[in-house]
Amino acid sequence: MNETPRPQLSRRGVLGRAGAVGAAAVIAPAVLAACGGDSGADAEVVGEADYEPGSAEPVVELGPETEGINYPPDYQGPKARALVPFGDGETEFSVLGRSIPELDYPTNYYANLLEETTGVKVAYQPVPLGEDGITTVNAMLSGGELPHALMTGMGLFTVSQVAVYGQQGMFLPLDKLIDEHAPHIRDMFEQFPQMREQFTSPDGRLYAVPSMNDCYHCKTGDVRTWYNSAWLEEVGASVPETLTDYEALMEEWKSWSGLPDRAGLTVTTSDTLLNLVNFFMGSFTEVSSTHLLLRDGKVAWVPTEDAYRQGLIWIQEQFAKGHFAQSMLSMTTEQLQQMGDDPEGPRFGVVYGNSQGAFATTLDFENSKNAASRMQPLPPMEGPDGLRTCHWDWYQLGSPNFVITSSCPDPVQMIRWADYQFELGMTISMGRGEQGTGWDYAGTDAVGIDGQQALYEVLPGSTELTNQGWWEWGPFFKSMSQRHGEAVMEGSSSIEPSLFAAGEAYEPYRLDQELVLPTLAFDMEQSAQVGEIETNLIQHLEQSIASAASGRTDFTKDADWQAYADQFTTIGVENLLEIYQSALDEQY
């Protein structure tokens, strides 16, 4: 499905969605103090400070296309091409990557495929996902122990961090290296110019290779909510179109004799409570996952607006009526998944989940009782004033997934190593492992997720891909056409077709793009302030909802509402809005 074209913005360093700054990703001054102001890299290789992107003549060209690949009409994305090894076979590069259970880099299929295809030897330095990985990397960088390159996907670095580290000389500028030696990345930039624009730092230089992951269904992942189709059928109800319908359905389920023991009508985990709240809040007012919107060009904090108050009053009523389970205030992911994995079917009626894996550990589309079969996407519902909207992540396009550091002995080999992974077969193998085992190219009779000619197929029985591929933390090129080129196959374990359908169910109600604040790059001081203020604001919002859910706060009372709103001011919401407005005005 094609996206509505983004407006053409005047931008001095447009930055993509992946740059959202949170408390876990605040740039530490101690880290930056270790890296000096000049990388010392050869300007002939990386370009002078005033290098004009796109001005260098290419040294390396694309290889010939592989014959026999069935591309869908109007396909935009990576192509299958001949790849010839180029590495010198002597230099061993140190590359930081992520670690997950059962992944062993020395024996990993994709790591070995990369070495065979490129001729480049790599010694991987794995760090864990999440907070532990961020802490480990911060300690590594503050101590001056720089690997030659870092794979920075899966939230390891924000766009702001990449920009600041690059300007401090820790990460090399990549524009000239890409222009001369990375034809597959250049091809992506030519097809999707916004990929270069969105990840260029405010100083006009590109310090990270951006991996494209134009995920259609991800644009609503922060609010995607599901209903139990089996329960719906049992009470003879229809999918609710309005909040009034929703409340009537909850009452029917409450009185239903077949309601399972230890069931919840509407549930989620305590960590995703705000996601569920935002889903319902879209029936009262426009709201984004960041709780910030652009109103007439001004950055606004939505949770203190009058319409948001009406939504909070309705939500506290749902807790009081038992429509919202009190257990969600403390529910863990493991507890929710236990409810979702019940052999007789999920023990909840409505649940938030970015994907079905959020509320079930075993997904089986062939089993009519399994959560994968029973839980269906619940579209946004109409509110009391006729509003029916949902968050839509317009700027979800990719992330800065690969940087080359100032310690790299041969940046040309490293940029070419990254570039080869933008070829179609390499990108698919990154996720699905060996061709012929985990995946293969599709025949002319195969249909893709979006109903067009399929590009590749996930082979039946290939669910166990232990130590075959990587998660999305390195270089890759997943355009929307490439993602939707996965064949829809009977018996397939892939959840992508169902998530595509969920995206389609939400798209008619998406926020207008002019309301959505694009992600901005902040300097070191701003990042620290933004991270701390945002963390405290969200914590106050979560605590206030929990207080209303338990009856300690009543948003119908002006005094309670005023105390709630005043606390945001005390925390520093006005300072946050000033920082965002300043960055917005400067960068756009």
Coordinates of C-alpha atoms in Angstrom, one line a residue:
M1 CA 0.0 0.0 0.0
N2 CA 1.4 3.4 -1.0
E3 CA 1.7 6.1 1.6
T4 CA 0.4 9.6 1.2
P5 CA 3.4 11.7 0.0
R6 CA 5.1 13.5 2.8
P7 CA 5.1 17.3 2.6
Q8 CA 8.3 18.8 1.3
L9 CA 9.9 20.5 4.3
S10 CA 12.8 22.9 4.3
R11 CA 15.2 21.1 6.6
R12 CA 18.7 21.7 7.9
G13 CA 19.2 18.1 8.9
V14 CA 15.9 16.2 8.9
L15 CA 15.9 13.3 11.4
G16 CA 13.8 10.2 11.4
R17 CA 11.4 8.6 13.9
A18 CA 14.2 6.5 15.5
G19 CA 15.6 9.5 17.3
A20 CA 13.1 9.8 20.1
V21 CA 15.0 10.6 23.3
G22 CA 14.1 8.8 26.5
A23 CA 15.6 8.4 29.9
A24 CA 17.4 5.3 28.8
A25 CA 19.1 7.1 26.0
V26 CA 20.4 10.3 27.6
I27 CA 23.8 11.2 26.3
A28 CA 26.3 11.1 29.1
P29 CA 28.9 14.0 29.2
A30 CA 31.5 11.5 30.5
V31 CA 31.2 9.6 27.3
L32 CA 31.7 12.7 25.1
A33 CA 34.7 13.9 27.2
A34 CA 36.7 10.9 26.0
C35 CA 36.5 11.6 22.3
G36 CA 38.0 14.9 21.4
G37 CA 37.0 17.1 18.6
D38 CA 38.6 15.6 15.5
S39 CA 38.5 12.0 14.4
G40 CA 41.8 12.5 12.6
A41 CA 40.5 10.5 9.7
D42 CA 42.0 11.1 6.3
A43 CA 39.9 13.9 4.6
E44 CA 40.6 12.3 1.2
V45 CA 38.6 9.3 2.5
V46 CA 35.8 10.8 4.5
G47 CA 35.7 14.3 2.9
E48 CA 36.4 17.8 4.2
A49 CA 33.9 19.4 6.6
D50 CA 32.3 21.2 3.7
Y51 CA 31.9 18.1 1.5
E52 CA 28.8 18.3 -0.6
P53 CA 26.8 15.0 -0.4
G54 CA 26.5 13.4 -3.8
S55 CA 29.3 15.4 -5.4
A56 CA 31.9 12.6 -5.5
E57 CA 32.2 10.3 -8.5
P58 CA 31.3 6.6 -7.7
V59 CA 34.3 4.3 -7.5
V60 CA 32.2 1.1 -7.0
E61 CA 29.1 0.4 -9.2
L62 CA 26.2 -2.0 -8.7
G63 CA 26.6 -5.6 -9.9
P64 CA 24.3 -7.1 -12.5
E65 CA 20.8 -8.1 -11.5
T66 CA 20.1 -11.7 -10.8
E67 CA 17.8 -13.1 -13.4
G68 CA 14.5 -14.9 -12.6
I69 CA 13.3 -12.8 -9.7
N70 CA 9.6 -12.0 -9.8
Y71 CA 9.3 -8.4 -8.7
P72 CA 5.8 -7.0 -8.2
P73 CA 4.6 -4.1 -10.3
D74 CA 5.9 -0.7 -9.3
Y75 CA 8.4 -2.3 -6.9
Q76 CA 10.7 0.0 -5.0
G77 CA 13.4 -1.5 -2.9
P78 CA 16.5 -3.7 -2.9
K79 CA 17.3 -5.9 -5.9
A80 CA 19.0 -9.3 -6.1
R81 CA 22.4 -8.7 -7.6
A82 CA 25.8 -10.4 -8.1
L83 CA 28.2 -9.8 -5.2
V84 CA 31.9 -10.4 -5.6
P85 CA 34.2 -10.6 -2.5
F86 CA 36.4 -7.5 -2.0
G87 CA 38.0 -7.8 1.4
D88 CA 41.8 -8.0 1.7
G89 CA 41.4 -11.2 3.9
E90 CA 44.1 -9.9 6.3
T91 CA 42.5 -7.1 8.4
E92 CA 40.2 -8.2 11.1
F93 CA 37.6 -5.7 12.1
S94 CA 36.0 -5.4 15.5
V95 CA 32.3 -4.8 15.2
L96 CA 29.9 -4.3 18.1
G97 CA 26.6 -6.2 17.8
R98 CA 23.7 -7.4 20.0
S99 CA 23.3 -10.7 21.8
I100 CA 20.2 -12.8 22.1
P101 CA 19.8 -16.3 23.4
E102 CA 21.3 -19.1 21.2
L103 CA 23.1 -16.6 18.9
D104 CA 26.8 -17.5 18.6
Y105 CA 28.5 -15.2 16.1
P106 CA 31.4 -17.5 15.2
T107 CA 29.0 -20.2 14.1
N108 CA 26.0 -18.0 13.1
Y109 CA 24.9 -18.6 9.5
Y110 CA 24.4 -15.0 8.5
A111 CA 27.8 -13.9 10.0
N112 CA 29.5 -16.6 8.0
L113 CA 27.6 -15.8 4.9
L114 CA 28.8 -12.2 5.2
E115 CA 32.4 -13.2 5.5
E116 CA 32.1 -15.5 2.5
T117 CA 30.3 -12.9 0.4
T118 CA 32.5 -9.9 1.3
G119 CA 35.8 -11.4 2.1
V120 CA 35.9 -9.3 5.2
K121 CA 36.9 -10.8 8.6
V122 CA 35.0 -9.6 11.6
A123 CA 35.4 -10.2 15.3
Y124 CA 32.0 -9.5 16.9
Q125 CA 31.7 -7.8 20.3
P126 CA 28.2 -8.8 21.6
V127 CA 26.3 -6.6 24.1
P128 CA 22.8 -7.4 25.5
L129 CA 19.6 -5.8 24.4
G130 CA 17.9 -3.2 26.6
E131 CA 19.3 -1.2 29.5
D132 CA 22.2 -3.6 30.1
G133 CA 23.5 -3.1 26.6
I134 CA 23.3 0.7 26.8
T135 CA 25.2 0.7 30.1
T136 CA 27.8 -1.6 28.7
V137 CA 28.4 0.5 25.6
N138 CA 28.5 3.8 27.6
A139 CA 31.2 2.2 29.8
M140 CA 33.1 1.0 26.7
L141 CA 33.0 4.4 25.0
S142 CA 33.8 6.5 28.1
G143 CA 36.8 4.3 28.6
G144 CA 38.0 5.1 25.1
E145 CA 37.7 1.4 23.9
L146 CA 36.3 2.0 20.5
P147 CA 35.6 -1.0 18.2
H148 CA 36.0 -0.3 14.5
A149 CA 32.3 -0.2 13.9
L150 CA 29.0 -0.5 15.9
M151 CA 25.7 -1.9 14.8
T152 CA 23.4 0.4 16.6
G153 CA 19.9 -0.8 15.8
M154 CA 17.2 -2.0 18.3
G155 CA 17.4 1.3 20.2
L156 CA 21.1 1.2 21.2
F157 CA 21.7 4.8 20.0
T158 CA 19.2 7.6 19.3
V159 CA 19.6 10.0 16.3
S160 CA 20.6 12.7 18.7
Q161 CA 23.4 10.6 20.1
V162 CA 24.7 9.7 16.7
A163 CA 24.7 13.4 15.7
V164 CA 26.6 14.5 18.9
Y165 CA 29.1 11.7 18.8
G166 CA 29.8 12.4 15.2
Q167 CA 30.3 16.1 15.8
Q168 CA 32.7 15.2 18.6
G169 CA 34.8 13.1 16.3
M170 CA 33.9 9.7 17.6
F171 CA 32.0 8.5 14.5
L172 CA 33.2 9.2 11.0
P173 CA 31.1 11.2 8.5
L174 CA 29.9 8.7 5.9
D175 CA 28.7 10.9 3.0
K176 CA 31.8 10.6 0.8
L177 CA 32.4 7.0 1.7
I178 CA 28.9 6.1 0.6
D179 CA 29.0 8.3 -2.5
E180 CA 32.2 6.5 -3.7
H181 CA 32.0 3.0 -2.4
A182 CA 28.4 2.0 -1.4
P183 CA 26.3 1.6 -4.5
H184 CA 23.5 -0.3 -2.8
I185 CA 23.1 2.4 -0.2
R186 CA 23.2 5.1 -2.9
D187 CA 20.5 3.2 -4.7
M188 CA 18.3 3.4 -1.6
F189 CA 19.0 7.1 -1.4
E190 CA 18.0 7.6 -5.0
Q191 CA 14.8 5.7 -4.6
F192 CA 14.0 7.2 -1.2
P193 CA 15.7 10.6 -0.9
Q194 CA 14.1 11.1 2.5
M195 CA 16.3 8.4 3.9
R196 CA 19.4 10.6 3.4
E197 CA 17.6 13.7 4.5
Q198 CA 16.0 12.3 7.6
F199 CA 19.3 10.9 9.1
T200 CA 21.6 13.8 8.2
S201 CA 22.7 15.7 11.3
P202 CA 22.1 19.4 11.8
D203 CA 25.7 20.1 10.8
G204 CA 24.9 18.6 7.3
R205 CA 26.8 15.4 7.7
L206 CA 25.7 11.8 7.8
Y207 CA 27.3 9.9 10.7
A208 CA 25.3 6.6 10.6
V209 CA 24.2 4.3 7.8
P210 CA 20.4 4.4 8.1
S211 CA 18.7 1.0 7.7
M212 CA 15.3 1.4 6.0
N213 CA 12.4 -0.5 7.7
D214 CA 9.3 1.1 6.2
C215 CA 7.0 -1.1 8.2
Y216 CA 3.3 -0.3 7.4
H217 CA 1.8 -2.1 10.4
C218 CA 4.4 -0.6 12.8
K219 CA 2.8 2.9 12.2
T220 CA 0.0 1.9 14.5
G221 CA 1.9 -0.6 16.7
D222 CA 1.8 1.8 19.7
V223 CA -2.0 1.7 20.0
R224 CA -2.9 -1.6 18.3
T225 CA -5.6 -3.3 20.3
W226 CA -7.4 -6.7 19.7
Y227 CA -10.7 -8.3 20.5
N228 CA -11.6 -11.9 21.2
S229 CA -13.6 -13.0 18.2
A230 CA -14.8 -16.2 19.9
W231 CA -16.2 -14.3 22.8
L232 CA -17.9 -11.9 20.4
E233 CA -19.6 -14.8 18.6
E234 CA -20.6 -16.5 21.9
V235 CA -22.7 -13.5 22.9
G236 CA -24.0 -12.8 19.3
A237 CA -22.4 -9.3 19.2
S238 CA -20.8 -7.3 16.5
V239 CA -17.5 -5.5 16.5
P240 CA -18.1 -2.3 18.4
E241 CA -18.1 0.9 16.3
T242 CA -18.6 3.4 19.1
L243 CA -17.6 3.6 22.8
T244 CA -21.3 3.1 23.6
D245 CA -21.1 -0.2 21.7
Y246 CA -18.0 -1.1 23.6
E247 CA -19.6 -0.5 27.0
A248 CA -22.6 -2.6 25.9
L249 CA -20.3 -5.4 24.9
M250 CA -18.5 -5.3 28.2
E251 CA -21.8 -5.7 30.0
E252 CA -22.8 -8.6 27.8
W253 CA -19.5 -10.4 28.6
K254 CA -19.9 -9.6 32.3
S255 CA -23.2 -11.5 32.4
W256 CA -22.1 -14.2 30.0
S257 CA -22.3 -17.7 31.6
G258 CA -19.4 -18.9 29.6
L259 CA -16.9 -16.3 30.9
P260 CA -13.8 -18.2 31.9
D261 CA -12.5 -18.2 35.4
R262 CA -9.7 -15.6 36.1
A263 CA -10.6 -13.7 32.9
G264 CA -10.3 -10.0 32.2
L265 CA -12.6 -8.0 30.0
T266 CA -10.0 -5.4 28.9
V267 CA -6.4 -5.9 29.9
T268 CA -2.8 -5.0 29.2
T269 CA 0.4 -5.0 31.2
S270 CA 1.4 -2.2 33.6
D271 CA 4.2 -1.2 31.2
T272 CA 1.8 -0.8 28.3
L273 CA -1.1 0.9 30.2
L274 CA -0.5 4.2 28.4
N275 CA -0.7 2.4 25.0
L276 CA -4.2 1.1 25.8
V277 CA -5.2 4.5 27.2
N278 CA -4.0 6.2 24.0
F279 CA -6.1 3.8 21.9
F280 CA -9.3 4.8 23.7
M281 CA -8.2 8.4 24.0
G282 CA -8.3 8.7 20.2
S283 CA -12.1 8.7 20.6
F284 CA -11.9 12.0 22.6
T285 CA -9.0 13.9 21.1
E286 CA -6.0 13.5 18.7
V287 CA -3.1 11.9 20.6
S288 CA 0.3 10.6 19.7
S289 CA 2.5 8.1 21.4
T290 CA 4.7 10.9 22.6
H291 CA 1.7 12.9 24.0
L292 CA 3.0 15.8 21.9
L293 CA 1.2 17.3 18.9
L294 CA 1.7 20.3 16.6
R295 CA -1.2 22.7 16.9
D296 CA -0.9 25.6 14.4
G297 CA 2.8 25.1 14.3
K298 CA 3.2 25.1 18.1
V299 CA 4.2 22.1 20.1
A300 CA 1.5 21.1 22.6
W301 CA 1.3 18.8 25.6
V302 CA -2.0 16.9 25.1
P303 CA -2.6 15.4 28.6
T304 CA -3.6 18.8 30.0
E305 CA -6.2 19.7 27.3
D306 CA -9.9 19.7 28.1
A307 CA -10.7 16.9 25.7
Y308 CA -8.1 14.7 27.3
R309 CA -9.8 15.3 30.7
Q310 CA -13.0 13.9 29.2
G311 CA -11.2 10.8 28.1
L312 CA -9.7 10.3 31.5
I313 CA -13.1 10.6 33.2
W314 CA -14.4 7.9 30.8
I315 CA -11.4 5.7 31.5
Q316 CA -11.8 6.0 35.3
E317 CA -15.5 5.0 34.8
Q318 CA -14.4 1.8 32.9
F319 CA -12.3 0.8 35.9
A320 CA -15.2 1.5 38.2
K321 CA -17.5 -0.6 36.1
G322 CA -15.1 -3.5 35.9
H323 CA -14.7 -3.1 32.1
F324 CA -11.0 -2.4 32.6
A325 CA -9.3 -5.0 34.8
Q326 CA -7.7 -3.6 37.9
S327 CA -5.0 -6.3 37.5
M328 CA -3.5 -4.4 34.6
L329 CA -2.1 -1.9 37.0
S330 CA 0.5 -4.4 38.1
M331 CA 0.3 -7.1 35.4
T332 CA 3.6 -8.3 34.0
T333 CA 4.2 -9.5 30.4
E334 CA 4.6 -13.1 31.7
Q335 CA 1.2 -13.0 33.5
L336 CA -0.5 -11.6 30.4
Q337 CA 1.0 -14.2 28.2
Q338 CA -0.2 -16.9 30.6
M339 CA -3.7 -15.7 30.0
G340 CA -3.1 -15.6 26.3
D341 CA -1.7 -19.1 26.2
D342 CA -4.6 -20.9 27.9
P343 CA -5.3 -24.1 25.9
E344 CA -9.0 -23.3 25.8
G345 CA -8.4 -19.9 24.4
P346 CA -7.2 -16.4 25.6
R347 CA -8.8 -15.4 28.9
F348 CA -9.3 -11.8 27.9
G349 CA -11.8 -10.0 25.7
V350 CA -9.9 -6.9 24.6
V351 CA -6.1 -6.5 24.9
Y352 CA -3.4 -4.1 23.7
G353 CA -0.4 -5.7 21.8
N354 CA 2.0 -4.4 19.3
S355 CA 1.7 -7.9 17.8
Q356 CA 0.1 -11.1 19.0
G357 CA 3.4 -12.1 20.6
A358 CA 2.9 -9.4 23.2
F359 CA 0.1 -11.4 24.8
A360 CA 0.9 -15.0 23.8
T361 CA 4.1 -17.0 23.6
T362 CA 2.8 -19.7 21.2
L363 CA 1.1 -18.5 17.9
D364 CA -0.7 -21.1 15.8
F365 CA -3.0 -19.8 13.1
E366 CA -4.2 -23.3 12.4
N367 CA -5.5 -23.8 15.9
S368 CA -9.0 -22.1 16.3
K369 CA -8.5 -21.8 20.1
N370 CA -5.0 -20.1 19.8
A371 CA -4.6 -16.4 20.4
A372 CA -3.3 -16.0 16.9
S373 CA -6.6 -17.1 15.5
R374 CA -9.0 -15.7 18.1
M375 CA -7.6 -12.2 18.6
Q376 CA -8.5 -9.8 15.8
P377 CA -7.7 -6.1 15.4
L378 CA -10.2 -3.8 17.0
P379 CA -10.4 -0.5 15.0
P380 CA -10.7 2.8 16.7
M381 CA -14.2 3.6 17.9
E382 CA -16.3 6.7 17.7
G383 CA -16.4 8.9 20.8
P384 CA -19.2 11.0 22.3
D385 CA -18.5 13.9 20.0
G386 CA -18.1 11.8 16.8
L387 CA -14.3 11.7 16.9
R388 CA -12.6 8.5 15.7
T389 CA -8.8 8.8 15.4
C390 CA -5.7 6.9 16.2
H391 CA -1.9 7.5 16.4
W392 CA -0.1 7.0 13.1
D393 CA 3.7 7.1 13.1
W394 CA 4.2 9.1 9.9
Y395 CA 8.0 9.3 10.5
Q396 CA 8.6 5.6 11.1
L397 CA 10.8 4.9 8.2
G398 CA 14.1 3.5 9.5
S399 CA 16.8 4.0 12.1
P400 CA 20.6 4.8 12.3
N401 CA 21.9 1.2 12.4
F402 CA 25.6 1.3 11.6
V403 CA 28.5 3.7 12.5
I404 CA 32.2 3.6 11.7
T405 CA 34.4 4.9 14.5
S406 CA 37.5 7.0 14.4
S407 CA 39.6 3.9 15.3
C408 CA 38.7 2.0 12.1
P409 CA 41.9 1.1 10.1
D410 CA 40.1 0.9 6.8
P411 CA 36.7 2.7 6.5
V412 CA 36.4 1.8 2.9
Q413 CA 36.2 -1.9 3.6
M414 CA 33.7 -1.3 6.5
I415 CA 31.4 0.8 4.4
R416 CA 31.4 -1.8 1.6
W417 CA 30.7 -4.5 4.2
A418 CA 27.7 -2.6 5.3
D419 CA 26.7 -1.8 1.7
Y420 CA 26.5 -5.5 0.6
Q421 CA 23.9 -6.1 3.3
F422 CA 21.5 -3.8 1.3
E423 CA 21.3 -6.3 -1.5
L424 CA 17.9 -8.1 -1.5
G425 CA 19.1 -11.7 -0.8
M426 CA 21.4 -10.5 2.1
T427 CA 18.6 -8.4 3.6
I428 CA 16.2 -11.4 3.5
S429 CA 18.9 -13.8 4.9
M430 CA 19.5 -11.4 7.8
G431 CA 16.0 -12.1 9.0
R432 CA 15.3 -15.6 7.6
G433 CA 18.7 -17.3 7.5
E434 CA 19.8 -19.6 4.7
Q435 CA 18.1 -19.4 1.3
G436 CA 16.4 -22.8 0.6
T437 CA 16.0 -23.5 4.3
G438 CA 14.3 -20.4 5.9
W439 CA 13.2 -18.7 2.7
D440 CA 13.3 -18.7 -1.1
Y441 CA 12.3 -16.5 -4.0
A442 CA 8.6 -16.8 -5.0
G443 CA 7.2 -18.2 -8.1
T444 CA 4.9 -16.3 -10.5
D445 CA 1.7 -17.8 -8.9
A446 CA 2.6 -16.6 -5.3
V447 CA 0.7 -13.6 -3.9
G448 CA 2.3 -11.1 -1.5
I449 CA 0.9 -9.6 1.7
D450 CA -0.6 -6.6 -0.2
G451 CA -2.2 -8.8 -2.8
Q452 CA 0.4 -8.2 -5.5
Q453 CA 3.0 -10.6 -6.9
A454 CA 5.1 -12.1 -4.1
L455 CA 8.8 -11.6 -4.1
Y456 CA 9.9 -14.3 -1.6
E457 CA 8.3 -16.9 0.6
V458 CA 8.9 -18.1 4.1
L459 CA 9.3 -21.9 3.8
P460 CA 6.9 -24.1 5.8
G461 CA 8.6 -25.7 8.8
S462 CA 11.2 -23.1 9.0
T463 CA 10.0 -21.6 12.3
E464 CA 13.1 -22.8 14.2
L465 CA 15.9 -20.6 12.8
T466 CA 18.2 -21.0 15.8
N467 CA 21.5 -19.2 15.1
Q468 CA 20.6 -18.5 11.5
G469 CA 20.0 -14.8 11.2
W470 CA 20.1 -11.5 13.2
W471 CA 17.5 -9.3 14.5
E472 CA 17.2 -5.8 13.0
W473 CA 20.3 -4.2 14.6
G474 CA 22.7 -4.0 11.6
P475 CA 22.6 -2.7 8.0
F476 CA 19.6 -3.7 5.9
F477 CA 17.1 -2.4 3.3
K478 CA 13.4 -3.2 4.0
S479 CA 11.3 -1.0 1.9
M480 CA 7.5 -1.3 2.1
S481 CA 7.5 -3.1 -1.2
Q482 CA 10.1 -5.6 0.1
R483 CA 8.3 -6.2 3.3
H484 CA 5.0 -6.7 1.5
G485 CA 6.6 -9.0 -1.0
E486 CA 6.4 -11.9 1.5
A487 CA 4.1 -14.6 0.1
V488 CA 0.9 -15.4 1.9
M489 CA 1.1 -19.2 2.2
E490 CA -1.2 -21.8 3.7
G491 CA 0.3 -23.2 6.9
S492 CA 2.8 -20.4 7.2
S493 CA 3.7 -19.3 10.7
S494 CA 4.4 -15.7 9.7
I495 CA 2.4 -13.1 11.5
E496 CA 3.1 -10.4 8.9
P497 CA -0.2 -10.9 6.9
S498 CA -2.3 -10.5 10.1
L499 CA -0.4 -7.4 11.1
F500 CA -0.9 -6.0 7.6
A501 CA -4.6 -6.5 8.0
A502 CA -4.4 -4.7 11.4
G503 CA -2.7 -1.7 9.7
E504 CA -5.4 -1.6 7.1
A505 CA -8.1 -1.6 9.8
Y506 CA -6.5 1.5 11.5
E507 CA -5.4 3.5 8.5
P508 CA -8.8 5.2 7.8
Y509 CA -8.6 6.8 11.3
R510 CA -5.0 7.9 11.3
L511 CA -3.9 11.3 12.6
D512 CA -3.3 14.0 10.0
Q513 CA 0.4 14.3 9.4
E514 CA 0.5 18.1 10.1
L515 CA -0.4 17.2 13.7
V516 CA 2.5 14.9 14.2
L517 CA 5.8 16.3 15.5
P518 CA 8.8 15.0 13.5
T519 CA 11.6 13.6 15.6
L520 CA 14.3 16.2 16.3
A521 CA 18.0 16.1 17.1
F522 CA 19.0 17.6 20.4
D523 CA 22.4 18.7 21.6
M524 CA 24.0 17.1 24.7
E525 CA 22.5 19.6 27.2
Q526 CA 19.0 19.5 25.6
S527 CA 19.1 15.7 25.5
A528 CA 19.8 15.4 29.2
Q529 CA 16.9 17.8 30.0
V530 CA 14.5 16.2 27.6
G531 CA 15.2 12.7 28.8
E532 CA 14.7 13.6 32.5
I533 CA 11.6 15.8 32.0
E534 CA 9.9 13.3 29.7
T535 CA 10.6 10.4 32.1
N536 CA 9.0 12.3 35.0
L537 CA 6.0 13.5 33.0
I538 CA 5.2 10.0 31.9
Q539 CA 5.6 8.7 35.4
H540 CA 3.2 11.3 36.7
L541 CA 0.7 10.5 33.9
E542 CA 0.9 6.7 34.7
Q543 CA 0.5 7.3 38.4
S544 CA -2.4 9.6 37.9
I545 CA -4.3 7.1 35.8
A546 CA -3.6 4.4 38.4
S547 CA -4.8 6.7 41.1
A548 CA -8.0 7.3 39.2
A549 CA -8.4 3.6 38.5
S550 CA -8.3 2.8 42.2
G551 CA -10.6 5.7 43.2
R552 CA -8.1 7.9 44.9
T553 CA -8.4 10.5 42.2
D554 CA -11.6 11.7 40.6
F555 CA -11.1 13.7 37.4
T556 CA -14.7 15.0 37.5
K557 CA -13.6 17.1 40.5
D558 CA -12.0 20.4 39.4
A559 CA -9.6 20.3 42.4
D560 CA -8.2 16.9 41.4
W561 CA -7.9 17.9 37.8
Q562 CA -6.1 21.1 38.7
A563 CA -3.6 19.3 41.0
Y564 CA -3.0 16.8 38.2
A565 CA -2.3 19.5 35.6
D566 CA -0.2 21.7 38.0
Q567 CA 2.1 18.8 38.6
F568 CA 3.1 18.7 35.0
T569 CA 4.1 22.4 35.3
T570 CA 6.1 21.6 38.4
I571 CA 7.9 18.8 36.6
G572 CA 8.9 21.2 33.7
V573 CA 6.5 20.6 30.8
E574 CA 6.8 24.3 29.7
N575 CA 10.6 23.9 29.6
L576 CA 10.2 20.7 27.5
L577 CA 7.9 22.5 25.0
E578 CA 10.4 25.3 24.7
I579 CA 13.2 22.9 23.9
Y580 CA 11.1 21.1 21.3
Q581 CA 9.8 24.3 19.8
S582 CA 13.3 25.7 19.5
A583 CA 14.6 22.5 17.8
L584 CA 11.7 22.5 15.5
D585 CA 12.1 26.1 14.5
E586 CA 15.8 25.6 13.9
Q587 CA 15.7 22.3 12.0
Y588 CA 12.6 23.0 9.8

